[in-house]
Short mmCIF file of C-alpha atoms and ligand atoms in Angstrom, two decimals:
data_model
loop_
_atom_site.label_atom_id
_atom_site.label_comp_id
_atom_site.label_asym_id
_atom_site.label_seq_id
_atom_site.Cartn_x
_atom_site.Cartn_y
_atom_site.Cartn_z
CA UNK P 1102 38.10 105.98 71.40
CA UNK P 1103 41.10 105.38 71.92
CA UNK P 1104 43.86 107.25 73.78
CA UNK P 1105 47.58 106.71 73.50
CA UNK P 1106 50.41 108.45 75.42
CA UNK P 1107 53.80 108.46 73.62
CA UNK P 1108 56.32 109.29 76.12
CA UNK P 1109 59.41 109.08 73.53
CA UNK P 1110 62.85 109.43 75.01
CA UNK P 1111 61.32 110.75 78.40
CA UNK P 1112 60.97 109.39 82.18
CA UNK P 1113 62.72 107.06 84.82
CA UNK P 1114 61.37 105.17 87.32
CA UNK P 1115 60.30 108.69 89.51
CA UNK P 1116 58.20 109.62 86.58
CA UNK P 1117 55.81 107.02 87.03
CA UNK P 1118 54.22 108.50 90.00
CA UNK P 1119 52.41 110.51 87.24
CA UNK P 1120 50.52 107.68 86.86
CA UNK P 1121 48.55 107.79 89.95
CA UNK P 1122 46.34 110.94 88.70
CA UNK P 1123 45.72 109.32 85.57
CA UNK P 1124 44.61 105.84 87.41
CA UNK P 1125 42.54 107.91 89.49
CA UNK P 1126 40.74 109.90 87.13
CA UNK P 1127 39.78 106.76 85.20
CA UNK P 1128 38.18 105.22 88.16
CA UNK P 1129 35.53 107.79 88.58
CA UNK P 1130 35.35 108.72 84.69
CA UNK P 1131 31.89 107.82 83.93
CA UNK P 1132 32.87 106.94 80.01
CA UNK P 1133 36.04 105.06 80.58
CA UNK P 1134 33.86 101.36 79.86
CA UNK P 1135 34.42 102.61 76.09
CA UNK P 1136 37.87 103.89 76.02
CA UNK P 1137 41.08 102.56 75.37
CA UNK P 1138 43.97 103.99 77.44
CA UNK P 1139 47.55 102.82 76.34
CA UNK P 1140 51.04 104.24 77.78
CA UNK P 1141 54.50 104.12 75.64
CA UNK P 1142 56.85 104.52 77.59
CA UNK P 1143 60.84 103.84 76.79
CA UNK P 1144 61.60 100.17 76.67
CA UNK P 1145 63.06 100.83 80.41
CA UNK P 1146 60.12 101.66 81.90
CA UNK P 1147 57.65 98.99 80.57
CA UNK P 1148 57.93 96.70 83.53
CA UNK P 1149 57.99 99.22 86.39
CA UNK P 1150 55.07 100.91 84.49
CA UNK P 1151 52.87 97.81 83.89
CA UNK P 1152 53.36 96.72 87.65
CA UNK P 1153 51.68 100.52 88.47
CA UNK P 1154 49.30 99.91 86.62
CA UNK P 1155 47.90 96.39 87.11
CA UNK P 1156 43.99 96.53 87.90
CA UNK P 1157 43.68 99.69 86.06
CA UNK P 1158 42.40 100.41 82.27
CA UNK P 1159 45.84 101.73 81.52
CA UNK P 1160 47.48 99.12 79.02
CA UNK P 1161 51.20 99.25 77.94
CA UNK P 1162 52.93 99.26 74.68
CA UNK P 1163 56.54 99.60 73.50
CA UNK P 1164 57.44 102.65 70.80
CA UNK P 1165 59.66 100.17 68.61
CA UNK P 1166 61.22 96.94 68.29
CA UNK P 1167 63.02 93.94 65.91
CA UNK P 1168 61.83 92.34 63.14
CA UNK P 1169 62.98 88.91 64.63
CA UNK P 1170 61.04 86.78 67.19
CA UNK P 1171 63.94 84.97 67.94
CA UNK P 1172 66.59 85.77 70.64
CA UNK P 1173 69.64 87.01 68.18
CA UNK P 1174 73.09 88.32 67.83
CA UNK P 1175 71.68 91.87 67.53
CA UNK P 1176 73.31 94.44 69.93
CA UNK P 1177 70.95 97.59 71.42
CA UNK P 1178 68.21 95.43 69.79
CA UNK P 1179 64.83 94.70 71.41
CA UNK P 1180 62.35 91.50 69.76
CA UNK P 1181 58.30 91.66 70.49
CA UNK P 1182 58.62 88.61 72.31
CA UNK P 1183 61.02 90.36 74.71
CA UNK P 1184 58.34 93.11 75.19
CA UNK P 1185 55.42 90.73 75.40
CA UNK P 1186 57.25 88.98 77.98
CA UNK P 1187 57.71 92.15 80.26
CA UNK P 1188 53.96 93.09 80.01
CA UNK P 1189 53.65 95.14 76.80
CA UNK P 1190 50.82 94.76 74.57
CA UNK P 1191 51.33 97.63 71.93
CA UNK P 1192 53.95 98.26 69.98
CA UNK P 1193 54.03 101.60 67.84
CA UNK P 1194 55.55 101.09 64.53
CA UNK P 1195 56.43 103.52 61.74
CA UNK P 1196 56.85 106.73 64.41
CA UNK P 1197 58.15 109.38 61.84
CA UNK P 1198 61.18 110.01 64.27
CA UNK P 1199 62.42 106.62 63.12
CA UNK P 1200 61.36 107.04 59.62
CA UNK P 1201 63.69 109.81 59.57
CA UNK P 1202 66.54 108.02 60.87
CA UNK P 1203 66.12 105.34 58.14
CA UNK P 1204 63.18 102.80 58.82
CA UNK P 1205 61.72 101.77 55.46
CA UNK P 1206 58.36 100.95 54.26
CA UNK P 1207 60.00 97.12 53.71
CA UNK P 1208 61.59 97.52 56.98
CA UNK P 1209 58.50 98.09 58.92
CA UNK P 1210 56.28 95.57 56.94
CA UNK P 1211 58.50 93.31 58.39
CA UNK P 1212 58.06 94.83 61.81
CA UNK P 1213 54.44 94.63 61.73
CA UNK P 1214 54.22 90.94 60.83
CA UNK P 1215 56.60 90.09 64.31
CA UNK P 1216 54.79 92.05 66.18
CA UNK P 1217 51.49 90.42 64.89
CA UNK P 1218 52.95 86.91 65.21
CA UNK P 1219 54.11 87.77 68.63
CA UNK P 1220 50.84 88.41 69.78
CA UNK P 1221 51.10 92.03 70.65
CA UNK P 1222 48.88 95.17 68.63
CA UNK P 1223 50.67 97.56 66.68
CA UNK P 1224 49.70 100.97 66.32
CA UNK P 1225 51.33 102.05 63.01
CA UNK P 1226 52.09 105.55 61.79
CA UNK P 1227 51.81 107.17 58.64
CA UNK P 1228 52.42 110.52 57.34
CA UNK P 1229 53.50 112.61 55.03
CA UNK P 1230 56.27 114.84 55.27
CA UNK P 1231 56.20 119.39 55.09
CA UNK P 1232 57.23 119.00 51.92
CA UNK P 1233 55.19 116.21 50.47
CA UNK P 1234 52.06 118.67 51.63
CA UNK P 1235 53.72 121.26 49.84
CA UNK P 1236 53.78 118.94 46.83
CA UNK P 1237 50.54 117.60 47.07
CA UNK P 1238 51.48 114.43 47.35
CA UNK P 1239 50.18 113.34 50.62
CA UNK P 1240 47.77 110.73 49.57
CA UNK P 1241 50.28 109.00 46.92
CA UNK P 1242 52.32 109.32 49.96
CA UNK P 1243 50.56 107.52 52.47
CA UNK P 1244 48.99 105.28 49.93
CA UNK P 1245 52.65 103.78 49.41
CA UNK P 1246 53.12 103.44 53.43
CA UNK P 1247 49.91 101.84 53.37
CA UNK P 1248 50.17 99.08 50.74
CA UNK P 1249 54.12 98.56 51.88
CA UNK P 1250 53.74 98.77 55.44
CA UNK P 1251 50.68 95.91 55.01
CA UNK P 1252 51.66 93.64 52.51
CA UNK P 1253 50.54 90.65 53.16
CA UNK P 1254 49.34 91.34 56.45
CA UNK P 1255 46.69 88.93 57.89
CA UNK P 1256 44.94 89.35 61.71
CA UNK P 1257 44.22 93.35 60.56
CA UNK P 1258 41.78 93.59 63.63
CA UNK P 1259 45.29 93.30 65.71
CA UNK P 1260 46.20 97.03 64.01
CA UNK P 1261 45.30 100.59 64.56
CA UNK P 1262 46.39 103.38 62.36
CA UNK P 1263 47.85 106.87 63.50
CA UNK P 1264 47.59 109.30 61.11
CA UNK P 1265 50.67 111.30 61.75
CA UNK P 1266 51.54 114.31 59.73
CA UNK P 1267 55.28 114.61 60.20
CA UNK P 1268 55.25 118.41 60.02
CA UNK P 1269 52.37 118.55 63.18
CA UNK P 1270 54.59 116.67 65.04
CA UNK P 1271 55.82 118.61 68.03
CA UNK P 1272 54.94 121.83 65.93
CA UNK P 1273 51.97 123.06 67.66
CA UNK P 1274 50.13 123.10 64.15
CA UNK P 1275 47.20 120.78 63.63
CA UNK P 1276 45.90 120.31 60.13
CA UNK P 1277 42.58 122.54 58.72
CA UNK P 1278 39.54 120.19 60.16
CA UNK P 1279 38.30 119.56 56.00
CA UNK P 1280 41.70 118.52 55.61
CA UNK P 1281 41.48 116.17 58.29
CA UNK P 1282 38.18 114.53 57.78
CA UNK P 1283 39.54 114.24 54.01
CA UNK P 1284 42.67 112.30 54.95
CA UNK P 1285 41.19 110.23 57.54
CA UNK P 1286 38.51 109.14 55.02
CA UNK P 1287 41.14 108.55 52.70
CA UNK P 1288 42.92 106.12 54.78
CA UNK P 1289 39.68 104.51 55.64
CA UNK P 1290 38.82 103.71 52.38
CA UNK P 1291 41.98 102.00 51.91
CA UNK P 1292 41.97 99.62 54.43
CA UNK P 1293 38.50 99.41 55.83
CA UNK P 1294 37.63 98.17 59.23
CA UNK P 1295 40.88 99.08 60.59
CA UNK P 1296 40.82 101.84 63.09
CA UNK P 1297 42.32 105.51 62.64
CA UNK P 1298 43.84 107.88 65.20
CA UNK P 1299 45.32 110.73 64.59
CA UNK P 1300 48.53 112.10 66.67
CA UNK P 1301 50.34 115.41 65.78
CA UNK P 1302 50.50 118.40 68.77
CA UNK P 1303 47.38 117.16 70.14
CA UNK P 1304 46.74 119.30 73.52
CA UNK P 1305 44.10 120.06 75.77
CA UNK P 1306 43.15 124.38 74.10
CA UNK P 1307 43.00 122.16 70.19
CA UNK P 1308 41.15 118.91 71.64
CA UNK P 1309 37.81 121.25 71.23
CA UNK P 1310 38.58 120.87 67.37
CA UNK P 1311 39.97 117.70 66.86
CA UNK P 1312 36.75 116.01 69.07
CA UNK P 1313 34.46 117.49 66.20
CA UNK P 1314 36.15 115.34 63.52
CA UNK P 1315 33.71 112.38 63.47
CA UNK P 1316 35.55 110.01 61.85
CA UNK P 1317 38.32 109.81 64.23
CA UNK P 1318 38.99 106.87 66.64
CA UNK P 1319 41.16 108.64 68.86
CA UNK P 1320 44.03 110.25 69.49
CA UNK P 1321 47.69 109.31 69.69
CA UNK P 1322 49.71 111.85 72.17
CA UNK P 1323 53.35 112.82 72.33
CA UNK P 1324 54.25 116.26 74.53
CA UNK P 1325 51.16 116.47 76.38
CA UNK P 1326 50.72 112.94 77.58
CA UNK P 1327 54.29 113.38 79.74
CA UNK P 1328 51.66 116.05 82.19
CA UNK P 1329 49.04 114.07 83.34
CA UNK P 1330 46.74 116.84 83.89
CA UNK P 1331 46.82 117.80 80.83
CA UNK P 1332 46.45 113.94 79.57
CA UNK P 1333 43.34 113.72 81.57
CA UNK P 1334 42.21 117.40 80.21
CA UNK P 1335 42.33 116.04 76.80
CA UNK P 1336 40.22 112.94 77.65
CA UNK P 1337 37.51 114.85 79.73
CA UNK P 1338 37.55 117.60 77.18
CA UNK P 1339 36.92 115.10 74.30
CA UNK P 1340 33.47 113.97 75.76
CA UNK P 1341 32.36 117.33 77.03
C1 PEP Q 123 54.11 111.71 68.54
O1 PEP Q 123 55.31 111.74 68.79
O2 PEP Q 123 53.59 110.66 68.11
C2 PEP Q 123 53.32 112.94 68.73
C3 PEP Q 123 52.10 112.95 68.31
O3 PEP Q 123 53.97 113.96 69.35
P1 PEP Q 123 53.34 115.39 69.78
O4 PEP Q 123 51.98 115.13 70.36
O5 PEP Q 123 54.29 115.93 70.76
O6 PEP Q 123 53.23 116.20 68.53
#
């Protein structure tokens, strides 16, 4: 299982004393041989972060970057060499946050294959929006971010998918569990052997839920990750 903290446009450098609770916990955590903890924090906290947490299971990752390996004339602009270089080993592609402020399918294709070439994992979102749901047109939606966002893809076993409805996102609402299990199928089919989270308001009162969906490889974590009781709730309450 794997679980992945999305800290978004949150934290400086006093923040990362959260951290310490979280290390902690996974020392004495008797199932923490088979999961997969990974922090994303903002691109200015990936060094002091991955110095914390050297000799722990915490791994880092980055929540975007360039399509370019190469150093560039590209203001504001971070590569996945750049990130590798600092200690990331993630990098989340596809968030619906920068969908929405005009990443395309093409765009993150592109993305992907950097980070891939790079070296570095990406975890890559998909969703559909409140209104493709309304439409019913979730699965022609994600089918498109699928076949788009992958084209011509190779190394697959370096990518996990988050299933990310946009309109759980920071909502509160979680999709109905046959829903769930539905889409997640869905998307399995599709790519097979490629794992798939799902992130969207997960908390530590709806984690009793979510755990019972089966075909779920874990869970990707916005809010609740930045409290790292409640980060740690979620994990324990997963294998209760
Ligand atoms: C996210 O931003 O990827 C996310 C899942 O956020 P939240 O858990 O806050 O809904």
């Amino acid at each position: 299982m794997y679980f992945i903290a999305n800290w978004k446009m949150f934290g400086g450098l006093s923040t990362l004393n959260s951290l310490k609770k979280v290390i902690k916990f996974l020392k004495i955590f008797k199932k923490s041989k088979n999961i997969k903890i990974i922090y994303c924090p903002p691109s200015t906290l990936i060094r002091p972060m991955f110095k914390k947490v050297i000799n722990s299971k915490i791994q880092i990752g980055a929540q975007n970057c360039h399509e370019s390996i190469t150093y560039g004339a590209s203001t504001g602009s971070i590569n996945p060499m750049m990130l590798k270089n600092v200690g990331a080993k993630y990098v989340i592609l596809g968030h619906s946050e920068n969908r929405e402020s005009g990443e395309t399918d093409k765009l993150i294709n592109s993305k992907i294959k950097a980070v891939i070439k790079s070296g570095l994992k990406v975890i890559f979102c998909i969703g559909e929006t409140i209104g493709q749901k309304r439409k019913k047109i979730t699965k022609k939606t994600l089918s498109k971010q699928i076949s788009i966002g992958l084209q011509n893809v190779k190394r697959r076993k370096n990518i996990v998918i988050a299933y990310e409805p946009v309109w759980s996102i920071g909502t509160g609402v979680i999709p109905k569990p046959d829903d769930l299990i539905n889409t997640i199928n869905f998307i399995k089919k599709k790519v097979r052997n490629i794992k798939v989270l799902y992130g969207g308001s997960v908390n530590p009162k709806n984690i009793n839920k979510l755990k019972l969906i089966k075909n779920i490889d874990g869970f990707l974590i916005g809010g609740a990750s930045q409290d790292p009781k409640k980060f740690i709730d979620i994990i324990k309450k997963t294998y209760n």
